[in-house]
Amino acid sequence: MGRLLIIGCGGVAGVAIHKCCQNSKTFSEICIASRTKSKCDDLKEKLEKTTETKITTAKVDADNVDELIALIKDYQPDAVLNVALPYQDLTIMDACLACKVDYIDTANYEPEDTDDPQWRAIYEKRCKDEGFTAYFDYSWQWAYQDRFKEAGITALLGSGFDPGVTSVFTAYALKHYFDEIETIDILDCNGGDHGYPFATNFNPEINLREVSANGSYWENGHWVETEPMEIKREYDFPKVGQKDMYLLHHEEIESLAKNVPGVKRIRFFMTFGQSYLTHMKCLENVGMLSTSPIMYEGREIVPIQFLKALLPDPASLGPRTVGKTNIGCIFTGKKDGKEKTIYIYNVCDHQECYKEVGSQAISYTTGVPAMIGAALVLDKVWDKDGVFNIEEFDPDPFMDMLNQYGLPWVVDENPQTVE
Ligand code: NDP
C-alpha cells in the first residue's frame, strides 16, 4: 500500500499510470501531475471507474523546484516517478531531497539549453576527459549519491526499457548464467509501421537528438566514438525478421561499464529503415534538428521544437501502428571456465498494447518497467539509500513482474551473434 506522485502525462506516463491502476495493492493512491492539467484529468476520468487506485491530479511546472516541493509537501507521497522529460531530472531530484522522498526515472539528465555557457564548459571538459560527445551523461545525477544517502532515500535511475529492462537483463545474466560477462550487445528493434512518412515513437526532440548524435561504444576500458550511423549490421530478429541496425551511443553503456566487473565491450544497436534515415538527414541538413534558438518574424524559436509541433504526437500513433518490437541483449562470457553466449529478449506487439492500454509498444515497453521500478521501491523490495542504476538491484523480482505485467522474456542459449 502506498502513494505515488507521477510527474508528466505523455506517452510513457499514460502506460505507467494504466499499469499502476492494475496494481492497486501497491499503488493504493496516485497523483498525476503535469504541465497541462487537462491531460491528467482526462486520464483520471478514463481510469477511475476501472480501478481501486484513488487518483488525484495537479498542475505543476517541473522546472520549478519550489512548486515541486509545495506539491510534494501537500500530497505527501512515498515516492515520485519522473516520466516528464530528462530536462527535469535534477529539479525533481532536488525536490525529493528537500522532502526526503524516494525518486524513480527512465532517462538520464540532459539540459534543454545546450548553449548555456555554464553547462557547456562542464560538457566540453567531459568530452575531453571521457571521450564521448553525447549531450547526456550520468555524472549530474551520480553527483547526488552522498546527499541521497545522508537523507536515507533511494534514487532509482533508468527504469524504462533501454535503459531499464536491458540493464536488468544484464544483472540477471550475471546472477544466473555467467561468472564473467565479456561482451554485451544491446539490440533495439522496432519492426512496427505507423503508415506516416516520418514520425518518432517517443518525444521527437529527445529522440532526434539521440539518433542524430555521434555513435560510441565501450571497449577495453574506454569509449570509442564513431560518426552518426557509421557502423551498420544486419540481424534476423526473432518474430520480426531481418533488419538493418546502426550503432548508437546509449546511456546504459555508461552505467553498465561501471557496474559489470571486467566487461570488455558494450555496444548498442537500433534498427532504422532507409526512409527514416533519409528524412532525418534532410531535416538535419536544413537545420531543423538544431537546438539553438533563431529569430523568426520577430520571435525566437528553437528549430527542433518547431519540428516537434509539426510531427505526429507519439501518443497518437497507437491506433495506426502494426508489427512488433524485439529488444534485448546478447551476452558472451564464461561459466565454470567454459565460453557461453546467451540472448535475453522481449517481443512486444503494437496492436496488443493498443488494445490493452491505448498506446503503441514503445510507450508500453517503457511505461511497464517504470511502474515495476516504482512498485519495487514503494514496497521496499528494493531499498538502498543513495543513487543507483537499476542493474545495481536484485533482478529477480523485476524479471518476475515483467512476466506478470505484459513484457514476458525469452532466454535463447544458442543465438546468432553480431559481427
Ligand atoms: P512526452 O513528450 O510524450 O511526455 C512528456 C510529459 O512531460 C508531457 O506530459 C509534458 O507535458 C510533461 N512535461 C514536460 N515538461 C514539463 C514541465 N516543465 N513540467 C511538468 N510537466 C512537463 O514524452 P514521453 O512520454 O515519450 O517520454 C517521457 C520520458 O520517458 C522521457 O524522459 C523519455 O526520455 C523517456 N523514455 C525512456 C525510454 C527508455 O526506454 N528508458 C524510452 C522512451 C522514452 P505537456 O503535456 O504539457 O507537454
Short mmCIF file of C-alpha atoms and ligand atoms in Angstrom, two decimals:
data_model
loop_
_atom_site.label_atom_id
_atom_site.label_comp_id
_atom_site.label_asym_id
_atom_site.label_seq_id
_atom_site.Cartn_x
_atom_site.Cartn_y
_atom_site.Cartn_z
CA MET A 1 0.00 0.00 0.00
CA GLY A 2 1.48 3.30 -0.99
CA ARG A 3 1.09 6.68 -2.53
CA LEU A 4 2.91 7.62 -5.74
CA LEU A 5 3.29 11.07 -7.27
CA ILE A 6 3.71 10.75 -11.06
CA ILE A 7 5.17 13.74 -12.89
CA GLY A 8 4.40 14.03 -16.63
CA CYS A 9 1.33 12.83 -18.53
CA GLY A 10 2.64 11.98 -22.02
CA GLY A 11 3.04 8.69 -23.90
CA VAL A 12 5.15 6.82 -21.34
CA ALA A 13 3.27 8.23 -18.32
CA GLY A 14 -0.06 7.11 -19.84
CA VAL A 15 1.08 3.47 -19.84
CA ALA A 16 2.77 3.66 -16.42
CA ILE A 17 -0.47 5.10 -14.96
CA HIS A 18 -2.63 2.37 -16.57
CA LYS A 19 -0.28 -0.22 -15.09
CA CYS A 20 -0.30 1.37 -11.60
CA CYS A 21 -4.09 1.11 -11.77
CA GLN A 22 -3.76 -2.65 -12.49
CA ASN A 23 -1.68 -2.94 -9.30
CA SER A 24 -3.85 -1.19 -6.71
CA LYS A 25 -2.46 -3.36 -3.90
CA THR A 26 0.84 -1.47 -4.20
CA PHE A 27 -0.50 1.80 -5.61
CA SER A 28 -3.46 2.49 -3.38
CA GLU A 29 -3.25 6.19 -4.32
CA ILE A 30 -1.62 8.06 -7.21
CA CYS A 31 -1.44 11.74 -8.10
CA ILE A 32 -0.87 12.60 -11.77
CA ALA A 33 0.83 16.00 -12.00
CA SER A 34 1.95 17.69 -15.20
CA ARG A 35 2.25 20.99 -17.04
CA THR A 36 -1.09 20.54 -18.83
CA LYS A 37 -3.55 19.52 -16.09
CA SER A 38 -6.38 18.76 -18.55
CA LYS A 39 -4.42 15.73 -19.85
CA CYS A 40 -4.16 14.42 -16.26
CA ASP A 41 -7.89 14.99 -15.67
CA ASP A 42 -8.83 13.19 -18.91
CA LEU A 43 -6.78 10.15 -17.95
CA LYS A 44 -8.18 10.15 -14.42
CA GLU A 45 -11.71 10.19 -15.78
CA LYS A 46 -10.95 7.30 -18.13
CA LEU A 47 -9.31 5.13 -15.47
CA GLU A 48 -11.05 5.78 -12.17
CA LYS A 49 -14.06 3.59 -12.98
CA THR A 50 -11.77 0.65 -13.75
CA THR A 51 -9.55 0.59 -10.66
CA GLU A 52 -9.44 0.65 -6.88
CA THR A 53 -6.49 3.06 -7.00
CA LYS A 54 -7.55 6.50 -5.81
CA ILE A 55 -6.48 9.04 -8.45
CA THR A 56 -5.98 12.78 -7.95
CA THR A 57 -4.42 15.31 -10.33
CA ALA A 58 -2.40 18.51 -10.06
CA LYS A 59 -0.75 21.14 -12.20
CA VAL A 60 3.00 21.55 -11.78
CA ASP A 61 5.88 23.16 -13.60
CA ALA A 62 8.61 20.60 -13.01
CA ASP A 63 11.32 23.09 -13.94
CA ASN A 64 10.45 24.94 -10.72
CA VAL A 65 11.85 23.32 -7.55
CA ASP A 66 9.68 25.40 -5.18
CA GLU A 67 6.48 24.37 -6.98
CA LEU A 68 7.57 20.73 -6.81
CA ILE A 69 8.36 20.99 -3.10
CA ALA A 70 4.97 22.57 -2.40
CA LEU A 71 3.22 19.76 -4.31
CA ILE A 72 5.19 17.02 -2.54
CA LYS A 73 4.51 18.59 0.88
CA ASP A 74 0.83 18.83 0.06
CA TYR A 75 0.39 15.30 -1.39
CA GLN A 76 2.87 13.51 0.94
CA PRO A 77 3.81 10.69 -1.50
CA ASP A 78 6.01 7.70 -0.59
CA ALA A 79 7.88 8.12 -3.89
CA VAL A 80 7.98 10.31 -7.01
CA LEU A 81 8.03 8.77 -10.52
CA ASN A 82 9.54 11.17 -13.06
CA VAL A 83 8.08 10.48 -16.51
CA ALA A 84 8.33 14.07 -17.70
CA LEU A 85 11.46 14.88 -19.73
CA PRO A 86 15.17 14.38 -18.95
CA TYR A 87 15.39 18.19 -18.66
CA GLN A 88 13.52 17.95 -15.34
CA ASP A 89 15.60 15.19 -13.67
CA LEU A 90 17.66 17.48 -11.47
CA THR A 91 14.85 19.79 -10.33
CA ILE A 92 12.74 16.76 -9.37
CA MET A 93 15.71 15.14 -7.57
CA ASP A 94 16.28 18.44 -5.68
CA ALA A 95 12.64 18.49 -4.56
CA CYS A 96 12.76 14.80 -3.48
CA LEU A 97 15.89 15.53 -1.48
CA ALA A 98 14.31 18.55 0.23
CA CYS A 99 11.24 16.45 1.19
CA LYS A 100 13.11 13.14 1.83
CA VAL A 101 11.07 11.15 -0.69
CA ASP A 102 12.30 8.32 -2.97
CA TYR A 103 12.83 9.10 -6.69
CA ILE A 104 12.48 6.97 -9.87
CA ASP A 105 13.11 7.94 -13.52
CA THR A 106 13.55 6.45 -17.01
CA ALA A 107 16.19 8.65 -18.68
CA ASN A 108 19.34 10.45 -17.55
CA TYR A 109 19.72 14.20 -17.26
CA GLU A 110 20.09 16.28 -20.38
CA PRO A 111 19.90 20.09 -20.47
CA GLU A 112 17.22 21.79 -22.52
CA ASP A 113 19.57 24.61 -23.50
CA THR A 114 22.81 23.13 -24.80
CA ASP A 115 24.14 26.66 -25.47
CA ASP A 116 24.12 27.57 -21.75
CA PRO A 117 27.79 28.60 -21.20
CA GLN A 118 27.99 27.20 -17.65
CA TRP A 119 26.73 23.76 -18.73
CA ARG A 120 28.78 23.90 -21.95
CA ALA A 121 32.08 24.39 -20.06
CA ILE A 122 31.44 21.24 -17.97
CA TYR A 123 30.26 19.34 -21.06
CA GLU A 124 33.34 20.22 -23.10
CA LYS A 125 35.66 19.12 -20.29
CA ARG A 126 33.73 15.83 -20.05
CA CYS A 127 34.02 15.25 -23.82
CA LYS A 128 37.80 15.58 -23.49
CA ASP A 129 38.15 13.54 -20.28
CA GLU A 130 35.72 10.72 -21.14
CA GLY A 131 35.87 10.61 -24.96
CA PHE A 132 32.16 10.77 -25.90
CA THR A 133 30.19 13.80 -27.06
CA ALA A 134 26.54 12.93 -26.26
CA TYR A 135 24.67 15.74 -24.51
CA PHE A 136 23.56 13.40 -21.74
CA ASP A 137 25.58 11.50 -19.16
CA TYR A 138 25.15 10.18 -15.62
CA SER A 139 27.63 12.46 -13.86
CA TRP A 140 24.95 15.02 -12.97
CA GLN A 141 22.76 12.50 -11.18
CA TRP A 142 25.55 10.37 -9.70
CA ALA A 143 26.70 13.61 -8.00
CA TYR A 144 23.62 13.30 -5.69
CA GLN A 145 24.89 10.00 -4.23
CA ASP A 146 26.09 11.31 -0.84
CA ARG A 147 23.11 13.63 -0.37
CA PHE A 148 20.56 10.87 -1.06
CA LYS A 149 22.47 8.50 1.21
CA GLU A 150 22.57 11.00 4.07
CA ALA A 151 18.86 11.75 3.63
CA GLY A 152 18.12 7.98 3.82
CA ILE A 153 16.28 7.90 0.49
CA THR A 154 16.59 5.95 -2.78
CA ALA A 155 17.05 7.27 -6.31
CA LEU A 156 16.41 4.54 -8.89
CA LEU A 157 17.80 5.69 -12.26
CA GLY A 158 16.74 4.34 -15.65
CA SER A 159 13.62 2.24 -15.03
CA GLY A 160 12.40 2.15 -18.66
CA PHE A 161 13.24 -0.48 -21.32
CA ASP A 162 16.63 0.73 -22.53
CA PRO A 163 17.90 1.78 -20.06
CA GLY A 164 15.90 -0.33 -17.67
CA VAL A 165 14.91 -3.80 -18.77
CA THR A 166 18.14 -4.23 -20.78
CA SER A 167 20.10 -3.33 -17.62
CA VAL A 168 18.07 -5.80 -15.52
CA PHE A 169 18.64 -8.48 -18.20
CA THR A 170 22.36 -7.85 -17.66
CA ALA A 171 22.12 -8.20 -13.87
CA TYR A 172 20.04 -11.38 -14.36
CA ALA A 173 22.56 -12.87 -16.83
CA LEU A 174 25.39 -12.13 -14.40
CA LYS A 175 23.50 -13.63 -11.47
CA HIS A 176 22.26 -16.83 -13.14
CA TYR A 177 24.28 -17.56 -16.32
CA PHE A 178 27.84 -16.23 -16.09
CA ASP A 179 30.83 -16.00 -13.78
CA GLU A 180 32.11 -13.24 -16.01
CA ILE A 181 30.45 -11.27 -18.85
CA GLU A 182 32.89 -10.27 -21.59
CA THR A 183 30.70 -8.56 -24.18
CA ILE A 184 27.19 -7.10 -24.26
CA ASP A 185 25.33 -6.18 -27.47
CA ILE A 186 22.06 -4.40 -26.79
CA LEU A 187 19.73 -4.72 -29.80
CA ASP A 188 16.69 -2.45 -30.08
CA CYS A 189 14.44 -3.39 -33.00
CA ASN A 190 11.18 -1.69 -33.81
CA GLY A 191 9.52 -3.66 -36.60
CA GLY A 192 6.39 -1.51 -36.34
CA ASP A 193 4.82 0.56 -39.13
CA HIS A 194 2.64 3.61 -38.37
CA GLY A 195 1.99 4.50 -42.00
CA TYR A 196 3.33 8.08 -41.75
CA PRO A 197 6.27 9.11 -43.98
CA PHE A 198 8.09 10.30 -40.83
CA ALA A 199 7.28 10.22 -37.11
CA THR A 200 9.15 9.40 -33.90
CA ASN A 201 7.98 6.82 -31.37
CA PHE A 202 8.67 8.92 -28.31
CA ASN A 203 9.24 12.61 -27.64
CA PRO A 204 10.61 13.85 -31.03
CA GLU A 205 13.04 16.33 -29.52
CA ILE A 206 14.70 13.78 -27.21
CA ASN A 207 14.54 11.02 -29.86
CA LEU A 208 16.05 13.03 -32.74
CA ARG A 209 18.79 14.46 -30.54
CA GLU A 210 19.73 10.89 -29.59
CA VAL A 211 19.76 9.30 -33.03
CA SER A 212 21.46 12.17 -34.91
CA ALA A 213 24.40 12.27 -32.46
CA ASN A 214 27.75 10.53 -32.87
CA GLY A 215 27.75 6.81 -32.11
CA SER A 216 30.00 5.29 -29.48
CA TYR A 217 30.80 2.04 -27.72
CA TRP A 218 32.83 0.92 -24.74
CA GLU A 219 35.91 -1.22 -25.40
CA ASN A 220 38.80 -2.25 -23.15
CA GLY A 221 38.18 0.45 -20.57
CA HIS A 222 37.49 3.42 -22.82
CA TRP A 223 34.97 4.96 -25.25
CA VAL A 224 35.36 4.62 -29.00
CA GLU A 225 33.37 7.30 -30.85
CA THR A 226 32.04 6.95 -34.42
CA GLU A 227 30.30 9.21 -36.92
CA PRO A 228 26.47 9.05 -36.71
CA MET A 229 25.23 5.79 -38.28
CA GLU A 230 28.79 4.82 -39.30
CA ILE A 231 28.52 1.21 -38.14
CA LYS A 232 25.75 -0.84 -39.72
CA ARG A 233 24.88 -4.50 -39.19
CA GLU A 234 22.05 -6.80 -40.25
CA TYR A 235 20.26 -9.05 -37.80
CA ASP A 236 17.48 -11.61 -38.10
CA PHE A 237 15.27 -10.73 -35.12
CA PRO A 238 13.07 -13.49 -33.68
CA LYS A 239 9.37 -12.82 -34.51
CA VAL A 240 10.29 -9.69 -36.54
CA GLY A 241 12.74 -10.75 -39.25
CA GLN A 242 15.81 -9.35 -40.98
CA LYS A 243 16.54 -5.65 -40.27
CA ASP A 244 19.36 -3.13 -40.72
CA MET A 245 20.62 -1.77 -37.42
CA TYR A 246 23.08 1.01 -36.58
CA LEU A 247 25.42 1.57 -33.66
CA LEU A 248 24.35 4.46 -31.40
CA HIS A 249 25.61 5.98 -28.19
CA HIS A 250 23.17 4.99 -25.44
CA GLU A 251 23.09 5.92 -21.79
CA GLU A 252 23.10 2.45 -20.22
CA ILE A 253 26.52 1.74 -21.75
CA GLU A 254 27.96 4.24 -19.26
CA SER A 255 26.45 2.66 -16.15
CA LEU A 256 26.95 -0.96 -17.29
CA ALA A 257 30.65 -0.24 -17.96
CA LYS A 258 30.88 0.82 -14.31
CA ASN A 259 28.69 -1.91 -12.83
CA VAL A 260 29.67 -5.07 -14.76
CA PRO A 261 33.09 -6.10 -13.47
CA GLY A 262 35.63 -6.91 -16.18
CA VAL A 263 33.31 -6.28 -19.15
CA LYS A 264 35.41 -5.82 -22.30
CA ARG A 265 32.96 -4.40 -24.82
CA ILE A 266 29.43 -2.92 -24.74
CA ARG A 267 27.62 -1.83 -27.92
CA PHE A 268 24.09 -0.59 -28.62
CA PHE A 269 22.31 -1.05 -31.97
CA MET A 270 18.95 0.33 -33.10
CA THR A 271 17.06 -0.58 -36.28
CA PHE A 272 16.17 2.16 -38.79
CA GLY A 273 14.68 1.93 -42.27
CA GLN A 274 16.29 3.82 -45.15
CA SER A 275 13.33 6.22 -45.46
CA TYR A 276 13.64 7.29 -41.79
CA LEU A 277 17.37 7.93 -42.21
CA THR A 278 16.87 9.94 -45.42
CA HIS A 279 14.20 12.14 -43.77
CA MET A 280 16.40 12.68 -40.72
CA LYS A 281 19.47 13.58 -42.80
CA CYS A 282 17.46 16.06 -44.83
CA LEU A 283 15.99 17.71 -41.69
CA GLU A 284 19.47 17.87 -40.20
CA ASN A 285 21.00 19.36 -43.36
CA VAL A 286 18.47 22.19 -43.43
CA GLY A 287 18.98 22.97 -39.73
CA MET A 288 15.66 21.64 -38.39
CA LEU A 289 17.35 19.47 -35.72
CA SER A 290 19.20 22.44 -34.22
CA THR A 291 18.66 23.19 -30.52
CA SER A 292 20.00 26.75 -30.85
CA PRO A 293 17.30 29.45 -30.97
CA ILE A 294 16.88 31.52 -34.15
CA MET A 295 14.85 34.70 -34.75
CA TYR A 296 11.77 34.17 -36.95
CA GLU A 297 9.44 37.09 -37.71
CA GLY A 298 10.48 38.94 -34.59
CA ARG A 299 10.27 35.99 -32.20
CA GLU A 300 12.79 33.47 -31.00
CA ILE A 301 12.13 29.83 -31.97
CA VAL A 302 14.13 26.64 -31.47
CA PRO A 303 14.10 24.69 -34.77
CA ILE A 304 13.79 21.21 -33.21
CA GLN A 305 10.88 22.41 -31.02
CA PHE A 306 9.14 23.82 -34.09
CA LEU A 307 9.68 20.48 -35.84
CA LYS A 308 8.13 18.72 -32.83
CA ALA A 309 4.99 20.81 -33.30
CA LEU A 310 4.76 19.63 -36.93
CA LEU A 311 5.33 15.92 -36.32
CA PRO A 312 2.62 13.49 -35.18
CA ASP A 313 2.26 13.26 -31.39
CA PRO A 314 3.86 9.90 -30.46
CA ALA A 315 0.90 9.27 -28.13
CA SER A 316 -1.38 9.34 -31.21
CA LEU A 317 0.45 6.55 -33.09
CA GLY A 318 -1.21 3.72 -31.13
CA PRO A 319 -4.23 3.01 -33.34
CA ARG A 320 -2.19 3.02 -36.57
CA THR A 321 0.95 1.13 -35.60
CA VAL A 322 1.16 -2.55 -36.56
CA GLY A 323 4.01 -5.03 -36.11
CA LYS A 324 6.30 -5.95 -33.23
CA THR A 325 9.30 -4.72 -31.27
CA ASN A 326 12.13 -7.00 -30.18
CA ILE A 327 14.53 -5.53 -27.62
CA GLY A 328 17.19 -7.46 -25.74
CA CYS A 329 20.83 -8.21 -25.07
CA ILE A 330 23.33 -10.76 -26.36
CA PHE A 331 25.91 -11.67 -23.73
CA THR A 332 29.16 -13.57 -24.18
CA GLY A 333 31.37 -14.66 -21.31
CA LYS A 334 32.41 -17.62 -19.18
CA LYS A 335 30.68 -20.02 -16.83
CA ASP A 336 32.72 -22.67 -14.96
CA GLY A 337 35.65 -21.94 -17.30
CA LYS A 338 33.60 -22.56 -20.47
CA GLU A 339 32.69 -19.98 -23.17
CA LYS A 340 28.99 -19.17 -23.20
CA THR A 341 26.61 -16.96 -25.26
CA ILE A 342 23.00 -16.14 -24.42
CA TYR A 343 20.38 -13.72 -25.77
CA ILE A 344 17.63 -12.40 -23.48
CA TYR A 345 14.86 -10.51 -25.24
CA ASN A 346 11.24 -9.42 -25.18
CA VAL A 347 8.88 -9.29 -28.15
CA CYS A 348 6.00 -6.83 -27.89
CA ASP A 349 3.11 -6.38 -30.34
CA HIS A 350 1.99 -2.80 -31.09
CA GLN A 351 -1.68 -3.65 -31.62
CA GLU A 352 -1.91 -5.80 -28.48
CA CYS A 353 -0.54 -2.86 -26.46
CA TYR A 354 -3.08 -0.58 -28.09
CA LYS A 355 -5.94 -2.93 -27.20
CA GLU A 356 -4.81 -3.11 -23.58
CA VAL A 357 -3.83 0.48 -22.75
CA GLY A 358 -4.41 2.59 -25.89
CA SER A 359 -0.68 3.05 -26.72
CA GLN A 360 1.91 1.74 -29.16
CA ALA A 361 4.65 -0.62 -27.99
CA ILE A 362 7.42 1.98 -27.47
CA SER A 363 5.43 3.79 -24.78
CA TYR A 364 4.27 0.39 -23.45
CA THR A 365 7.77 -1.10 -23.17
CA THR A 366 8.88 2.00 -21.22
CA GLY A 367 5.76 2.57 -19.10
CA VAL A 368 5.51 -1.01 -17.77
CA PRO A 369 9.07 -1.07 -16.32
CA ALA A 370 8.55 2.45 -14.92
CA MET A 371 5.60 1.10 -12.93
CA ILE A 372 7.58 -2.03 -11.88
CA GLY A 373 10.56 0.04 -10.64
CA ALA A 374 8.22 2.32 -8.70
CA ALA A 375 6.40 -0.71 -7.20
CA LEU A 376 9.65 -2.34 -6.00
CA VAL A 377 10.77 0.93 -4.38
CA LEU A 378 7.35 1.62 -2.84
CA ASP A 379 7.07 -1.94 -1.47
CA LYS A 380 10.65 -1.63 -0.11
CA VAL A 381 11.71 -4.77 -2.04
CA TRP A 382 14.44 -2.51 -3.43
CA ASP A 383 15.57 -0.42 -0.50
CA LYS A 384 19.04 1.15 -0.53
CA ASP A 385 19.99 4.68 0.47
CA GLY A 386 21.72 6.62 -2.29
CA VAL A 387 21.59 6.95 -6.09
CA PHE A 388 21.59 3.66 -8.04
CA ASN A 389 21.25 2.49 -11.60
CA ILE A 390 18.71 -0.26 -11.96
CA GLU A 391 21.27 -3.06 -12.57
CA GLU A 392 22.56 -2.48 -9.01
CA PHE A 393 19.43 -4.10 -7.52
CA ASP A 394 18.41 -7.80 -7.33
CA PRO A 395 16.99 -8.52 -10.82
CA ASP A 396 14.76 -11.47 -9.85
CA PRO A 397 11.64 -9.67 -8.55
CA PHE A 398 11.75 -7.29 -11.54
CA MET A 399 12.05 -10.21 -14.01
CA ASP A 400 9.04 -11.91 -12.36
CA MET A 401 6.97 -8.73 -12.65
CA LEU A 402 7.88 -8.33 -16.36
CA ASN A 403 6.20 -11.69 -16.97
CA GLN A 404 3.24 -10.72 -14.81
CA TYR A 405 2.64 -7.25 -16.30
CA GLY A 406 2.85 -7.82 -20.04
CA LEU A 407 6.55 -7.99 -21.04
CA PRO A 408 7.45 -11.70 -20.99
CA TRP A 409 11.06 -12.51 -21.85
CA VAL A 410 12.92 -15.35 -23.54
CA VAL A 411 16.40 -16.75 -22.91
CA ASP A 412 17.99 -18.19 -26.09
CA GLU A 413 21.14 -20.17 -25.27
CA ASN A 414 22.22 -20.57 -28.90
CA PRO A 415 21.67 -17.20 -30.59
CA GLN A 416 23.02 -15.63 -33.77
CA THR A 417 25.74 -13.17 -32.68
CA VAL A 418 26.63 -9.74 -34.14
CA GLU A 419 29.93 -9.38 -36.01
P1 NDP B 1 6.11 13.07 -23.89
O1 NDP B 1 6.63 14.28 -24.55
O2 NDP B 1 5.02 12.27 -24.52
O3 NDP B 1 5.60 13.44 -22.40
C1 NDP B 1 6.30 14.29 -21.55
C2 NDP B 1 5.34 14.78 -20.49
O4 NDP B 1 6.07 15.62 -19.58
C3 NDP B 1 4.21 15.62 -21.06
O5 NDP B 1 3.03 15.32 -20.36
C4 NDP B 1 4.66 17.05 -20.75
O6 NDP B 1 3.63 17.98 -20.55
C5 NDP B 1 5.37 16.83 -19.43
N1 NDP B 1 6.28 17.93 -19.16
C6 NDP B 1 7.25 18.43 -19.97
N2 NDP B 1 7.86 19.47 -19.39
C7 NDP B 1 7.25 19.65 -18.19
C8 NDP B 1 7.42 20.57 -17.14
N3 NDP B 1 8.33 21.53 -17.18
N4 NDP B 1 6.62 20.44 -16.06
C9 NDP B 1 5.67 19.47 -15.98
N5 NDP B 1 5.47 18.57 -16.94
C10 NDP B 1 6.25 18.66 -18.05
O7 NDP B 1 7.38 12.14 -23.61
P2 NDP B 1 7.41 10.55 -23.47
O8 NDP B 1 6.27 10.10 -22.65
O9 NDP B 1 7.63 9.97 -24.81
O10 NDP B 1 8.77 10.36 -22.65
C11 NDP B 1 8.79 10.51 -21.23
C12 NDP B 1 10.17 10.15 -20.69
O11 NDP B 1 10.46 8.79 -20.98
C13 NDP B 1 11.32 10.97 -21.32
O12 NDP B 1 12.23 11.30 -20.29
C14 NDP B 1 11.96 10.00 -22.28
O13 NDP B 1 13.32 10.27 -22.49
C15 NDP B 1 11.79 8.70 -21.50
N6 NDP B 1 11.88 7.49 -22.33
C16 NDP B 1 12.66 6.46 -21.87
C17 NDP B 1 12.78 5.29 -22.59
C18 NDP B 1 13.52 4.14 -22.03
O14 NDP B 1 13.42 3.03 -22.58
N7 NDP B 1 14.27 4.26 -20.95
C19 NDP B 1 12.13 5.12 -23.91
C20 NDP B 1 11.25 6.23 -24.28
C21 NDP B 1 11.17 7.38 -23.51
P3 NDP B 1 2.75 18.56 -21.77
O15 NDP B 1 1.70 17.54 -21.96
O16 NDP B 1 2.26 19.87 -21.28
O17 NDP B 1 3.68 18.69 -22.95
#
